[in-house]
Coordinates of C-alpha atoms in Angstrom, one line a residue:
M109 CA 2.1 -13.2 30.1
P110 CA -1.2 -12.3 28.5
K111 CA -2.2 -13.8 25.2
G112 CA -2.7 -12.1 22.0
Y113 CA -5.6 -12.7 19.7
W114 CA -6.6 -11.9 16.0
V115 CA -10.2 -10.8 15.9
S116 CA -11.9 -10.2 12.3
V117 CA -15.2 -9.4 11.7
Y118 CA -16.2 -9.6 7.9
R119 CA -18.9 -7.0 6.8
I120 CA -19.0 -7.8 3.2
I121 CA -17.6 -10.8 1.1
S122 CA -17.4 -9.6 -2.5
D123 CA -15.0 -12.2 -3.9
A124 CA -15.5 -15.8 -2.5
E125 CA -12.7 -17.1 -4.7
K126 CA -10.1 -14.4 -3.5
L127 CA -11.1 -15.2 -0.1
A128 CA -10.4 -18.9 -0.5
A129 CA -7.1 -18.1 -1.9
Y130 CA -6.5 -15.9 1.2
N131 CA -7.8 -18.7 3.7
K132 CA -5.0 -21.1 2.4
L133 CA -2.2 -18.6 2.5
A134 CA -3.3 -17.2 5.7
R135 CA -3.9 -20.7 7.5
L136 CA -0.1 -21.2 6.7
A137 CA 1.0 -17.9 8.0
V138 CA -1.1 -18.0 11.1
E139 CA 0.3 -21.7 11.9
A140 CA 3.8 -20.6 11.2
G141 CA 3.4 -17.9 13.6
G142 CA 2.3 -20.0 16.2
G143 CA -1.6 -19.2 16.1
R144 CA -4.3 -21.3 16.9
T145 CA -7.8 -20.6 15.2
F146 CA -10.6 -21.1 17.3
V147 CA -13.4 -19.7 15.2
R148 CA -13.9 -19.6 11.5
G149 CA -17.1 -18.9 10.3
G150 CA -20.0 -20.6 12.0
R151 CA -23.3 -19.4 13.4
V152 CA -23.6 -16.1 14.6
A153 CA -26.0 -14.3 16.9
P154 CA -25.6 -10.7 16.3
Y155 CA -26.6 -7.9 18.8
D156 CA -26.5 -4.1 19.0
A157 CA -24.6 -3.2 15.7
G158 CA -23.2 -6.7 15.1
I159 CA -23.4 -8.3 11.5
A160 CA -24.3 -12.1 10.9
E161 CA -21.1 -12.4 8.7
R162 CA -18.0 -14.3 8.9
T163 CA -16.1 -14.2 12.0
V164 CA -12.7 -15.6 12.9
L165 CA -10.7 -15.7 16.2
V166 CA -7.2 -16.8 16.3
E167 CA -5.0 -17.1 19.6
F168 CA -1.3 -16.6 19.9
D169 CA 0.9 -17.2 23.3
S170 CA 1.5 -13.3 23.5
F171 CA 0.1 -10.0 21.9
E172 CA 4.0 -9.4 20.3
Q173 CA 3.6 -13.0 18.8
A174 CA 0.2 -11.9 17.4
V175 CA 1.6 -8.7 15.7
A176 CA 4.6 -10.3 14.5
A177 CA 2.6 -13.0 12.5
R178 CA 0.4 -10.0 10.9
E179 CA 3.3 -8.4 10.0
S180 CA 5.3 -11.6 8.7
A181 CA 6.0 -11.9 5.1
A182 CA 4.1 -15.0 4.9
Y183 CA 0.7 -13.1 6.1
Q184 CA 1.4 -10.3 3.6
E185 CA 1.3 -12.4 0.8
A186 CA -2.2 -13.9 2.1
L187 CA -3.2 -10.2 2.0
V188 CA -2.2 -9.5 -1.5
A189 CA -4.4 -12.5 -2.6
L190 CA -7.2 -11.1 -0.4
S191 CA -6.8 -7.6 -2.0
D192 CA -10.3 -6.0 -2.4
A193 CA -12.5 -9.2 -2.0
V194 CA -13.7 -8.3 1.7
E195 CA -14.6 -5.6 3.8
R196 CA -13.7 -6.4 7.5
D197 CA -12.8 -5.1 11.0
F198 CA -9.4 -6.6 11.9
R199 CA -7.8 -5.8 15.1
I200 CA -5.3 -7.4 17.5
V201 CA -6.0 -7.5 21.0
E202 CA -4.2 -8.4 24.4
G203 CA -6.0 -11.0 26.4
I204 CA -6.3 -11.1 30.3
D205 CA -3.8 -12.8 32.2

């Protein structure tokens, strides 16, 4: 079964305090949903239309598990804490077997 991934690329971070509150709640939601974070911040070498801002990559055992974690009450609480603090591209993608 192919794995599922959360890929989040931040374009703008306008409120670091809200992002920090979100990070605490999101980490708990990801762990409860069976996710493993492989990339969180760190160095970026952007190409083409890429942006050298924060990038996050989380792996789940399946695409369905990744979607369920995103829709969970715990993650919804994290999104409330984040509110308008960032502009980001967040997507869930299915991996290759």
